């Protein structure tokens, strides 16, 4: 895993910076102490205070058991846009983006790195340059770079907020306004360490915009746009205004409207191509299970 320290992350300890990506601060500390983490090419202690622009690389292979060579062989996904520089993936719900504890194989990044002519140009292939991520049970669009230069350019565009990430979210109840912005810092929850919330000791800037797309008796379909991209941001922010995402087992109520996961879908991705300068806009229709839940909401079901 490689990441560039964003300006709003500067000043954090190295182990705190990596806690979200690696699942816990203790795991981050173990990898740092094992020499699996470098900052600008040099090993640093866990107490190292990161600066904006530093490149942090994590090699967690030391804690992974031996696994089959083709780790992403069973993974399927759609590719609605692709050229020689990048591709846009339509991720199904249930697919983990990066390997992590409990999900060492069968991830999207591993599938993209397979020897597959449709997704790997040239004889040498490429390492999947995922620019952002989606939660396991969130479906929809992700952009992937095919070179370090394109990856860096897309990350910079994301930090400048020049990438449009639009989601469809069905929420419980109805917001009091047709449009709104939720501006509330997010971090790891003080009490439940597997969750993120606005009740945190390490708040990070987070803003989410929403607009009502369709209103029903007990639910509302929102169009949600991210200005920042914190872990679980949409789910946390909508819970914070008392309108949790329908079917969300972590931040709301599971099993609503026949849902087996949260009703959250990354439906539109738009950005300027970092090489050609062309305007790229890709859309993804709602998956069938979300369409069925929407029909139940329209029918007045709880």
mmCIF file of N, CA, C and O in Angstrom, residues 8-51:
data_model
loop_
_atom_site.group_PDB
_atom_site.id
_atom_site.type_symbol
_atom_site.label_atom_id
_atom_site.label_comp_id
_atom_site.label_asym_id
_atom_site.label_seq_id
_atom_site.Cartn_x
_atom_site.Cartn_y
_atom_site.Cartn_z
ATOM 1 N N UNK A 8 -4.084 17.995 5.397
ATOM 2 C CA UNK A 8 -4.857 17.956 6.647
ATOM 3 C C UNK A 8 -4.494 16.769 7.532
ATOM 4 O O UNK A 8 -5.013 16.628 8.634
ATOM 5 N N UNK A 9 -3.585 15.897 7.047
ATOM 6 C CA UNK A 9 -3.093 14.793 7.870
ATOM 7 C C UNK A 9 -1.715 15.084 8.458
ATOM 8 O O UNK A 9 -1.214 14.305 9.280
ATOM 9 N N UNK A 10 -1.103 16.184 8.015
ATOM 10 C CA UNK A 10 0.223 16.541 8.519
ATOM 11 C C UNK A 10 0.159 16.774 10.028
ATOM 12 O O UNK A 10 -0.820 17.303 10.552
ATOM 13 N N UNK A 11 1.215 16.352 10.717
ATOM 14 C CA UNK A 11 1.264 16.527 12.166
ATOM 15 C C UNK A 11 0.838 15.302 12.943
ATOM 16 O O UNK A 11 1.004 15.254 14.171
ATOM 17 N N UNK A 12 0.287 14.287 12.273
ATOM 18 C CA UNK A 12 -0.087 13.048 12.947
ATOM 19 C C UNK A 12 1.134 12.153 13.143
ATOM 20 O O UNK A 12 2.091 12.211 12.371
ATOM 21 N N UNK A 13 1.079 11.312 14.174
ATOM 22 C CA UNK A 13 2.068 10.246 14.309
ATOM 23 C C UNK A 13 1.875 9.249 13.169
ATOM 24 O O UNK A 13 0.768 9.061 12.665
ATOM 25 N N UNK A 14 2.949 8.581 12.800
ATOM 26 C CA UNK A 14 2.895 7.627 11.702
ATOM 27 C C UNK A 14 1.913 6.498 11.992
ATOM 28 O O UNK A 14 1.131 6.115 11.110
ATOM 29 N N UNK A 15 1.909 5.950 13.212
ATOM 30 C CA UNK A 15 0.991 4.851 13.504
ATOM 31 C C UNK A 15 -0.460 5.309 13.499
ATOM 32 O O UNK A 15 -1.357 4.576 13.078
ATOM 33 N N UNK A 16 -0.725 6.552 13.909
ATOM 34 C CA UNK A 16 -2.090 7.082 13.877
ATOM 35 C C UNK A 16 -2.552 7.302 12.442
ATOM 36 O O UNK A 16 -3.707 7.026 12.089
ATOM 37 N N UNK A 17 -1.648 7.782 11.589
ATOM 38 C CA UNK A 17 -1.979 8.004 10.185
ATOM 39 C C UNK A 17 -2.427 6.712 9.508
ATOM 40 O O UNK A 17 -3.381 6.687 8.732
ATOM 41 N N UNK A 18 -1.739 5.599 9.827
ATOM 42 C CA UNK A 18 -1.998 4.330 9.160
ATOM 43 C C UNK A 18 -3.112 3.513 9.811
ATOM 44 O O UNK A 18 -3.514 2.482 9.271
ATOM 45 N N UNK A 19 -3.619 3.967 10.955
ATOM 46 C CA UNK A 19 -4.586 3.159 11.710
ATOM 47 C C UNK A 19 -5.831 2.845 10.897
ATOM 48 O O UNK A 19 -6.304 1.700 10.878
ATOM 49 N N UNK A 20 -6.402 3.839 10.198
ATOM 50 C CA UNK A 20 -7.628 3.603 9.439
ATOM 51 C C UNK A 20 -7.396 2.612 8.303
ATOM 52 O O UNK A 20 -8.176 1.678 8.093
ATOM 53 N N UNK A 21 -6.324 2.810 7.558
ATOM 54 C CA UNK A 21 -6.056 1.962 6.390
ATOM 55 C C UNK A 21 -5.738 0.525 6.776
ATOM 56 O O UNK A 21 -6.079 -0.413 6.054
ATOM 57 N N UNK A 22 -5.082 0.349 7.932
ATOM 58 C CA UNK A 22 -4.635 -0.989 8.347
ATOM 59 C C UNK A 22 -5.576 -1.655 9.343
ATOM 60 O O UNK A 22 -5.347 -2.785 9.751
ATOM 61 N N UNK A 23 -6.635 -0.958 9.743
ATOM 62 C CA UNK A 23 -7.624 -1.569 10.612
ATOM 63 C C UNK A 23 -7.473 -1.266 12.080
ATOM 64 O O UNK A 23 -8.443 -1.305 12.823
ATOM 65 N N UNK A 24 -6.267 -0.947 12.521
ATOM 66 C CA UNK A 24 -6.053 -0.598 13.927
ATOM 67 C C UNK A 24 -4.685 0.041 14.081
ATOM 68 O O UNK A 24 -3.769 -0.174 13.271
ATOM 69 N N UNK A 25 -4.539 0.815 15.140
ATOM 70 C CA UNK A 25 -3.257 1.448 15.422
ATOM 71 C C UNK A 25 -2.225 0.417 15.858
ATOM 72 O O UNK A 25 -1.030 0.547 15.555
ATOM 73 N N UNK A 26 -2.680 -0.632 16.548
ATOM 74 C CA UNK A 26 -1.736 -1.653 17.002
ATOM 75 C C UNK A 26 -1.149 -2.412 15.817
ATOM 76 O O UNK A 26 0.042 -2.749 15.809
ATOM 77 N N UNK A 27 -1.978 -2.692 14.807
ATOM 78 C CA UNK A 27 -1.448 -3.372 13.618
ATOM 79 C C UNK A 27 -0.449 -2.473 12.898
ATOM 80 O O UNK A 27 0.608 -2.928 12.440
ATOM 81 N N UNK A 28 -0.775 -1.182 12.817
ATOM 82 C CA UNK A 28 0.149 -0.242 12.191
ATOM 83 C C UNK A 28 1.482 -0.236 12.934
ATOM 84 O O UNK A 28 2.556 -0.268 12.314
ATOM 85 N N UNK A 29 1.418 -0.226 14.275
ATOM 86 C CA UNK A 29 2.646 -0.209 15.073
ATOM 87 C C UNK A 29 3.471 -1.476 14.846
ATOM 88 O O UNK A 29 4.704 -1.420 14.749
ATOM 89 N N UNK A 30 2.781 -2.633 14.761
ATOM 90 C CA UNK A 30 3.506 -3.899 14.535
ATOM 91 C C UNK A 30 4.255 -3.873 13.209
ATOM 92 O O UNK A 30 5.419 -4.293 13.124
ATOM 93 N N UNK A 31 3.611 -3.380 12.173
ATOM 94 C CA UNK A 31 4.242 -3.347 10.860
ATOM 95 C C UNK A 31 5.396 -2.342 10.838
ATOM 96 O O UNK A 31 6.444 -2.593 10.222
ATOM 97 N N UNK A 32 5.217 -1.220 11.512
ATOM 98 C CA UNK A 32 6.300 -0.229 11.581
ATOM 99 C C UNK A 32 7.505 -0.822 12.292
ATOM 100 O O UNK A 32 8.651 -0.712 11.831
ATOM 101 N N UNK A 33 7.261 -1.474 13.422
ATOM 102 C CA UNK A 33 8.353 -2.062 14.206
ATOM 103 C C UNK A 33 9.026 -3.223 13.480
ATOM 104 O O UNK A 33 10.207 -3.516 13.705
ATOM 105 N N UNK A 34 8.283 -3.867 12.578
ATOM 106 C CA UNK A 34 8.855 -4.975 11.805
ATOM 107 C C UNK A 34 9.645 -4.485 10.595
ATOM 108 O O UNK A 34 10.210 -5.284 9.847
ATOM 109 N N UNK A 35 9.666 -3.168 10.384
ATOM 110 C CA UNK A 35 10.407 -2.610 9.261
ATOM 111 C C UNK A 35 9.665 -2.657 7.944
ATOM 112 O O UNK A 35 10.266 -2.497 6.877
ATOM 113 N N UNK A 36 8.335 -2.857 8.008
ATOM 114 C CA UNK A 36 7.541 -2.986 6.780
ATOM 115 C C UNK A 36 7.001 -1.651 6.287
ATOM 116 O O UNK A 36 6.283 -1.607 5.292
ATOM 117 N N UNK A 37 7.327 -0.553 6.980
ATOM 118 C CA UNK A 37 6.818 0.769 6.615
ATOM 119 C C UNK A 37 7.986 1.713 6.374
ATOM 120 O O UNK A 37 8.913 1.788 7.187
ATOM 121 N N UNK A 38 7.940 2.426 5.251
ATOM 122 C CA UNK A 38 8.950 3.445 4.968
ATOM 123 C C UNK A 38 8.266 4.780 4.697
ATOM 124 O O UNK A 38 7.139 4.828 4.211
ATOM 125 N N UNK A 39 8.969 5.857 5.010
ATOM 126 C CA UNK A 39 8.507 7.214 4.724
ATOM 127 C C UNK A 39 9.566 7.864 3.842
ATOM 128 O O UNK A 39 10.717 8.021 4.264
ATOM 129 N N UNK A 40 9.175 8.173 2.604
ATOM 130 C CA UNK A 40 10.134 8.697 1.617
ATOM 131 C C UNK A 40 11.351 7.789 1.499
ATOM 132 O O UNK A 40 12.499 8.243 1.417
ATOM 133 N N UNK A 41 11.079 6.470 1.540
ATOM 134 C CA UNK A 41 12.129 5.486 1.326
ATOM 135 C C UNK A 41 12.938 5.110 2.547
ATOM 136 O O UNK A 41 13.834 4.272 2.459
ATOM 137 N N UNK A 42 12.634 5.697 3.702
ATOM 138 C CA UNK A 42 13.400 5.407 4.920
ATOM 139 C C UNK A 42 12.488 4.862 6.005
ATOM 140 O O UNK A 42 11.337 5.301 6.150
ATOM 141 N N UNK A 43 12.982 3.889 6.770
ATOM 142 C CA UNK A 43 12.228 3.385 7.912
ATOM 143 C C UNK A 43 12.155 4.467 8.981
ATOM 144 O O UNK A 43 13.146 5.161 9.240
ATOM 145 N N UNK A 44 10.978 4.620 9.563
ATOM 146 C CA UNK A 44 10.770 5.611 10.610
ATOM 147 C C UNK A 44 10.094 4.958 11.807
ATOM 148 O O UNK A 44 9.349 3.991 11.655
ATOM 149 N N UNK A 45 10.290 5.488 13.028
ATOM 150 C CA UNK A 45 9.594 4.927 14.195
ATOM 151 C C UNK A 45 8.123 5.294 14.176
ATOM 152 O O UNK A 45 7.703 6.216 13.464
ATOM 153 N N UNK A 46 7.341 4.589 14.976
ATOM 154 C CA UNK A 46 5.892 4.836 14.992
ATOM 155 C C UNK A 46 5.549 6.239 15.479
ATOM 156 O O UNK A 46 4.482 6.777 15.143
ATOM 157 N N UNK A 47 6.439 6.855 16.246
ATOM 158 C CA UNK A 47 6.179 8.200 16.759
ATOM 159 C C UNK A 47 6.554 9.296 15.755
ATOM 160 O O UNK A 47 6.359 10.487 16.042
ATOM 161 N N UNK A 48 7.073 8.913 14.599
ATOM 162 C CA UNK A 48 7.443 9.895 13.574
ATOM 163 C C UNK A 48 6.237 10.750 13.211
ATOM 164 O O UNK A 48 5.149 10.247 12.953
ATOM 165 N N UNK A 49 6.421 12.061 13.205
ATOM 166 C CA UNK A 49 5.346 12.994 12.847
ATOM 167 C C UNK A 49 5.412 13.256 11.348
ATOM 168 O O UNK A 49 6.428 13.747 10.842
ATOM 169 N N UNK A 50 4.347 12.918 10.651
ATOM 170 C CA UNK A 50 4.365 13.001 9.188
ATOM 171 C C UNK A 50 4.170 14.438 8.720
ATOM 172 O O UNK A 50 3.538 15.250 9.395
ATOM 173 N N UNK A 51 4.703 14.707 7.533
ATOM 174 C CA UNK A 51 4.574 16.022 6.912
ATOM 175 C C UNK A 51 3.855 15.884 5.577
ATOM 176 O O UNK A 51 3.911 14.825 4.934
#
